[in-house]
XYZ file of C-alpha atoms in Angstrom:
435
model
C 59.919 1.427 104.865
C 58.857 -1.681 103.202
C 58.242 -4.860 105.348
C 60.887 -7.429 105.320
C 58.230 -10.144 103.851
C 57.533 -7.707 101.126
C 61.171 -7.149 100.228
C 61.549 -10.990 100.154
C 58.776 -11.176 97.623
C 60.270 -8.688 95.472
C 63.684 -10.458 95.567
C 61.855 -13.729 94.473
C 60.149 -11.935 92.024
C 63.370 -10.552 90.444
C 64.737 -14.056 90.514
C 62.035 -15.270 88.667
C 62.132 -12.640 85.803
C 65.754 -11.946 85.579
C 67.384 -15.321 84.407
C 70.101 -16.472 81.950
C 68.988 -17.274 78.572
C 70.973 -18.582 75.260
C 69.531 -17.202 72.007
C 66.287 -15.423 71.223
C 63.766 -16.060 73.788
C 60.884 -17.043 71.584
C 62.578 -19.784 69.511
C 64.076 -20.931 72.786
C 60.817 -21.393 74.426
C 59.543 -23.207 71.350
C 62.632 -25.521 71.716
C 61.973 -25.983 75.404
C 58.399 -26.986 74.726
C 59.481 -29.507 72.090
C 62.239 -30.915 74.460
C 59.532 -31.555 77.216
C 57.351 -33.175 74.832
C 60.175 -35.480 73.653
C 61.259 -36.393 77.166
C 57.310 -37.518 77.699
C 57.730 -39.518 74.677
C 60.929 -41.226 75.550
C 62.475 -41.257 72.069
C 63.357 -38.938 69.227
C 60.034 -38.162 67.363
C 59.375 -39.092 63.899
C 57.060 -35.811 63.369
C 56.454 -32.654 65.571
C 53.378 -30.782 65.139
C 53.381 -27.080 66.566
C 50.788 -24.426 66.969
C 51.934 -21.080 67.826
C 50.449 -17.671 68.659
C 51.150 -14.814 66.224
C 53.561 -13.275 68.615
C 55.673 -16.276 68.945
C 55.835 -16.629 65.177
C 56.707 -13.159 64.753
C 59.488 -13.272 67.145
C 61.011 -16.432 65.969
C 61.161 -15.972 62.171
C 63.900 -14.032 61.447
C 66.659 -14.687 64.303
C 69.759 -16.476 64.544
C 69.840 -19.851 66.408
C 72.887 -20.143 68.794
C 75.544 -22.293 67.394
C 73.843 -23.169 64.202
C 74.713 -20.516 61.609
C 71.144 -20.803 60.755
C 67.852 -18.688 61.153
C 64.268 -19.558 62.384
C 62.367 -22.072 64.033
C 62.820 -25.354 62.066
C 66.576 -25.820 63.383
C 65.253 -24.789 67.031
C 62.635 -27.272 66.967
C 64.935 -30.081 65.597
C 67.505 -29.358 68.277
C 65.006 -29.273 71.015
C 63.974 -32.684 70.166
C 67.416 -34.115 69.580
C 69.548 -32.544 72.326
C 67.252 -30.169 74.292
C 66.950 -30.635 78.049
C 63.725 -28.888 79.931
C 65.690 -28.628 83.069
C 67.837 -26.061 81.436
C 64.761 -23.695 81.031
C 65.597 -20.934 78.611
C 69.305 -22.440 78.183
C 67.512 -25.588 76.702
C 70.138 -25.874 73.801
C 73.268 -25.414 75.959
C 74.541 -28.634 74.936
C 74.616 -27.841 71.051
C 77.603 -28.785 69.087
C 78.529 -29.138 65.504
C 77.486 -32.861 65.454
C 73.848 -32.006 67.023
C 73.607 -29.354 64.368
C 74.212 -31.778 61.598
C 71.741 -34.143 63.076
C 69.268 -31.174 63.119
C 69.869 -30.229 59.544
C 69.018 -33.827 58.396
C 65.910 -33.769 60.816
C 64.696 -30.521 59.181
C 65.460 -31.802 55.577
C 63.346 -34.742 56.403
C 60.142 -32.464 56.553
C 59.368 -33.801 59.796
C 57.926 -30.478 61.470
C 54.875 -28.770 60.706
C 54.193 -25.255 62.070
C 50.700 -23.730 62.231
C 49.162 -20.290 63.575
C 46.937 -20.910 66.754
C 43.811 -19.543 66.018
C 41.372 -20.453 69.070
C 43.477 -19.459 71.996
C 44.017 -15.689 72.309
C 47.039 -15.702 74.794
C 49.838 -13.728 72.881
C 52.207 -16.184 74.183
C 51.118 -19.666 73.243
C 53.220 -22.863 72.158
C 51.776 -26.200 71.652
C 54.011 -29.208 70.541
C 52.917 -32.693 70.034
C 55.618 -35.215 69.203
C 54.907 -38.627 67.751
C 56.749 -41.865 67.039
C 55.677 -45.506 66.595
C 52.006 -44.812 67.106
C 52.522 -43.052 70.425
C 52.539 -39.430 70.946
C 53.108 -36.762 73.915
C 52.052 -33.020 73.875
C 53.340 -30.087 75.824
C 51.866 -26.648 76.099
C 53.499 -23.325 77.215
C 51.337 -20.181 77.846
C 51.467 -16.657 79.368
C 55.239 -16.703 80.177
C 58.117 -18.365 78.303
C 58.601 -21.379 80.687
C 55.190 -21.947 82.096
C 53.880 -25.261 81.194
C 50.122 -25.415 81.509
C 49.618 -28.787 80.140
C 51.382 -32.189 79.486
C 50.071 -35.356 77.927
C 51.517 -38.819 77.377
C 49.170 -40.753 74.880
C 45.757 -40.360 76.264
C 46.844 -39.479 80.017
C 47.372 -35.985 81.286
C 50.328 -35.357 83.496
C 49.757 -33.572 86.772
C 51.700 -30.621 87.985
C 53.330 -29.862 84.515
C 55.971 -27.450 85.773
C 57.526 -30.127 87.765
C 61.345 -30.949 87.037
C 61.422 -27.573 85.006
C 64.394 -25.098 85.888
C 63.295 -23.859 89.205
C 64.631 -20.208 88.312
C 62.311 -20.067 85.381
C 59.588 -17.298 85.213
C 56.637 -19.139 85.850
C 53.599 -17.129 86.610
C 49.777 -18.004 86.218
C 48.427 -14.573 84.818
C 49.297 -12.398 81.951
C 49.822 -9.332 83.987
C 53.114 -10.496 85.931
C 53.252 -11.926 89.224
C 49.969 -10.870 90.961
C 51.391 -11.473 94.479
C 53.742 -8.772 94.256
C 51.864 -5.555 93.031
C 54.495 -2.858 92.127
C 54.445 0.959 91.806
C 57.335 3.057 90.810
C 57.708 4.310 94.392
C 57.790 0.695 95.648
C 60.433 0.093 93.094
C 62.533 3.030 94.274
C 61.992 2.248 97.936
C 62.940 -1.364 97.522
C 66.106 -0.642 95.646
C 67.496 2.217 97.963
C 66.295 0.717 101.317
C 67.092 -3.046 101.001
C 70.574 -4.365 102.392
C 73.057 -4.355 99.533
C 74.192 -7.772 100.251
C 70.742 -9.013 99.525
C 70.935 -7.514 96.089
C 74.550 -8.473 95.092
C 73.005 -11.296 92.976
C 72.203 -8.583 90.281
C 75.961 -8.314 89.439
C 75.615 -11.728 87.622
C 73.544 -9.723 85.139
C 76.537 -7.263 84.542
C 79.029 -10.167 84.131
C 76.928 -12.122 81.505
C 75.868 -9.239 79.319
C 79.277 -7.721 79.579
C 80.745 -10.952 78.234
C 77.967 -10.826 75.484
C 78.990 -7.310 74.645
C 82.684 -8.345 74.260
C 81.643 -11.240 72.005
C 79.852 -8.665 69.744
C 82.945 -6.652 69.431
C 85.208 -9.532 68.684
C 83.201 -11.076 65.783
C 81.306 -9.755 62.914
C 77.671 -10.360 64.136
C 74.467 -9.027 62.561
C 74.692 -5.531 61.091
C 77.848 -4.761 63.477
C 76.356 -1.572 64.875
C 78.415 -1.883 68.148
C 81.605 -2.386 66.097
C 80.614 0.312 63.741
C 80.226 2.910 66.659
C 83.761 1.829 67.989
C 85.323 2.199 64.389
C 87.354 5.281 63.423
C 84.186 6.363 61.497
C 81.889 5.899 64.544
C 84.339 7.629 67.049
C 85.040 10.460 64.210
C 81.251 11.142 64.194
C 80.116 10.347 67.824
C 83.337 10.839 69.651
C 84.587 8.626 72.438
C 81.925 9.862 74.961
C 80.039 8.146 78.000
C 77.072 8.325 75.491
C 78.780 6.638 72.657
C 80.345 4.031 74.937
C 76.758 3.277 76.307
C 75.420 2.821 72.801
C 78.195 0.825 71.422
C 78.247 -1.765 74.477
C 74.431 -2.128 74.382
C 74.561 -2.714 70.464
C 77.365 -5.255 70.737
C 75.625 -7.327 73.040
C 72.406 -7.275 71.159
C 74.524 -7.814 67.641
C 75.833 -11.024 69.112
C 72.521 -12.405 70.641
C 70.474 -11.711 67.633
C 72.910 -13.318 65.157
C 73.134 -16.468 67.230
C 76.091 -16.269 69.360
C 76.462 -19.113 71.611
C 76.729 -17.003 74.579
C 74.129 -16.452 77.412
C 72.740 -13.334 78.377
C 70.925 -12.316 81.555
C 67.105 -11.754 80.481
C 64.421 -9.436 81.793
C 60.792 -10.796 81.800
C 61.428 -13.277 79.303
C 63.467 -11.190 76.818
C 67.359 -11.314 76.478
C 67.245 -7.806 74.615
C 65.355 -6.249 77.448
C 67.996 -7.698 79.933
C 70.814 -6.329 77.792
C 68.793 -2.843 77.587
C 68.247 -2.605 81.298
C 71.711 -3.701 82.357
C 74.424 -2.499 80.062
C 73.658 1.311 79.830
C 73.569 1.283 83.739
C 76.916 -0.771 83.782
C 78.639 1.508 81.434
C 77.541 4.706 83.046
C 78.509 3.735 86.398
C 81.976 2.800 85.298
C 82.485 6.019 83.527
C 80.924 8.110 86.173
C 82.963 6.198 88.694
C 80.059 5.169 90.802
C 80.510 3.070 93.776
C 79.700 -0.693 93.467
C 76.827 -0.409 95.958
C 75.390 2.475 93.547
C 75.933 0.207 90.690
C 73.786 -2.542 92.250
C 71.030 -0.285 93.400
C 71.032 1.156 89.895
C 70.963 -2.044 88.263
C 67.985 -3.183 90.551
C 65.953 0.150 89.784
C 66.396 -0.506 86.174
C 65.536 -4.193 86.192
C 62.813 -3.677 88.530
C 61.228 -0.961 86.710
C 61.092 -3.038 83.581
C 59.517 -5.839 85.440
C 56.817 -3.542 86.825
C 56.004 -2.053 83.343
C 55.664 -5.689 81.897
C 53.176 -6.685 84.726
C 50.492 -4.617 82.945
C 51.947 -5.074 79.606
C 52.322 -8.711 79.337
C 55.066 -10.995 78.077
C 54.667 -10.125 74.360
C 52.935 -7.258 72.658
C 53.026 -5.001 69.633
C 55.238 -2.591 71.616
C 59.042 -3.016 71.379
C 60.468 -4.272 74.406
C 63.315 -1.761 74.167
C 60.661 0.918 75.333
C 60.094 -1.027 78.551
C 63.741 -1.687 79.151
C 65.181 1.460 78.234
C 62.839 3.136 80.619
C 64.279 1.096 83.140
C 67.835 2.017 82.196
C 66.915 5.678 82.340
C 65.736 5.515 85.831
C 68.966 3.458 86.728
C 70.960 6.171 85.040
C 69.269 8.975 86.750
C 69.820 7.506 90.054
C 73.654 7.059 89.322
C 73.477 10.777 88.342
C 72.285 11.388 91.890
C 68.762 11.800 91.197
C 66.001 11.150 93.813
C 62.549 9.659 93.257
C 60.953 12.767 91.776
C 63.477 12.905 89.159
C 63.480 9.344 88.286
C 59.578 9.782 87.795
C 60.474 12.599 85.550
C 62.850 10.335 83.286
C 59.764 8.026 83.060
C 57.536 10.467 81.774
C 60.120 11.670 79.259
C 60.614 8.393 77.973
C 56.874 7.410 77.629
C 56.375 10.751 75.866
C 59.029 9.880 73.265
C 59.062 6.176 72.685
C 55.536 5.126 72.829
C 54.151 3.414 69.923
C 57.525 1.806 68.611
C 56.465 -1.500 67.077
C 57.838 -4.784 67.463
C 58.394 -6.452 64.153
C 59.874 -9.438 65.372
C 63.371 -10.511 66.882
C 66.067 -10.076 64.245
C 69.714 -8.626 63.987
C 68.180 -5.029 63.357
C 67.018 -5.087 66.997
C 70.166 -3.421 67.753
C 69.073 -0.445 66.054
C 66.034 -0.164 68.276
C 67.923 -0.700 71.551
C 70.358 2.092 70.511
C 67.199 4.476 69.855
C 65.761 3.298 73.256
C 69.033 3.843 75.162
C 69.935 7.198 73.583
C 66.481 8.259 74.619
C 67.078 7.099 78.277
C 70.468 9.138 78.529
C 68.603 12.273 77.181
C 65.594 11.706 79.443
C 67.959 11.290 82.573
C 69.835 14.474 81.744
C 66.647 16.548 81.212
C 65.163 14.983 84.544
C 68.258 15.849 86.554
C 67.437 19.685 85.523
C 63.907 19.208 86.651
C 62.768 19.247 83.013
C 60.036 16.551 82.052
C 56.997 16.130 79.823
C 53.777 17.527 81.777
C 50.381 16.355 81.834
C 49.088 18.865 79.432
C 51.161 17.006 76.905
C 49.768 13.901 75.063
C 49.524 10.783 77.137
C 51.309 11.905 80.055
C 49.461 12.000 83.385
C 50.324 13.984 86.483
C 50.716 10.548 88.200
C 53.689 8.725 86.945
C 52.022 5.350 87.511
C 49.096 6.242 85.629
C 51.371 7.314 82.774
C 53.075 4.032 82.899
C 49.524 2.261 82.424
C 48.650 4.700 79.641
C 51.768 3.160 77.978
C 51.003 -0.411 78.727
C 47.295 0.038 77.618
C 48.400 1.407 74.120
C 50.842 -1.531 73.679
C 48.510 -4.307 75.025
C 45.113 -3.128 73.452
C 45.634 0.012 71.325
C 48.268 -1.655 69.058
C 46.453 -4.910 68.606
C 45.398 -4.017 65.022
C 49.125 -2.871 64.401
C 50.318 -6.306 65.679
C 48.041 -8.330 63.106
C 49.127 -5.877 60.206
C 52.896 -6.366 61.177
C 52.414 -10.094 61.032
C 50.593 -10.182 57.792
C 53.294 -8.132 56.149
C 55.994 -10.242 57.598
C 54.437 -13.687 56.377
C 53.213 -12.359 52.906
C 56.689 -10.865 51.841
C 57.667 -12.098 48.343
């Protein structure tokens, strides 16, 4: 039985890491940094200089910016300066409208934005914005997590307490391995999710509401590659049927289609990623509905899924060469296994099956085709849960799987964080040198 104070720290951790976000997280984090620097400056900047880590650049190059019909960083930067509010956190562009977009287009056309790759700081999540006007300038810097301000400066004076006045629900933590005050294990994730009073966990249903609305939006309009709509079409149903499996895939894809194409709709993110939030939520929600699970079972399944993803990200870091769908779909596999009636042992089997299958899937930036990767991850999640329920799992005699499930998880995160570093550099080089 977990102590009450530890349960509360875990609840606080989930609140920090499971937050609403509009648009892809990386360009929104850049817009947030620009908005904070602009607020310090006190006026609309004449020029904005940005230095960004390679992983921020990679994840912001090809994604739609909500409400703009445009792709990439420049319009997000311009809107961050013109209408962004840092108090909104990752919903920094919540007030965007048509008039703001036109002003943003003019700002971009005026060549007032410069973007460079940060070469000195090795943090994979690094954003530095300098806004200047009329001989004055202000600087803001985010590191480690998407809303964690580590430095603010107005002219020559540094501002103390840089995270003051920023969204209190934002995910601040000082190190790149998650919240060091709440060390997790898979056993602790399971015990917390199954022992805690369900009324203390009911807040997770907001993730269901937001991400279901995003999925409905993805089905309503033609976003991205329309993967979700294709699966719901006569062609899709003719090939895949109208099964629980196909409904899980289509709902998850629809939400991702809408988000990556720039729909002005919030999603509930997980560990700084909206796609991870979608992937950790929608498969569990759809399975629970189709399987006629109780609301309490759904709540506990969502907690298992989201907290497992948070646990894996603690050692992986906010950004890496490993696609986030590997992390989030591992969480959803755990949640689905629980909803199937699985116990801790069977949930650990599903994790081993996931790691054996998906380790090595690269992240080549945020973009509409992320829906394809989420679908690959979620399909593996369902398959892994099915095998786990039959006590079938990849053993320690195979590949990178260890007898201990937590060691297996750390094998995955070590590969993603360290082993794939050269892959990460190669991917960015390809992306920035395409003709």
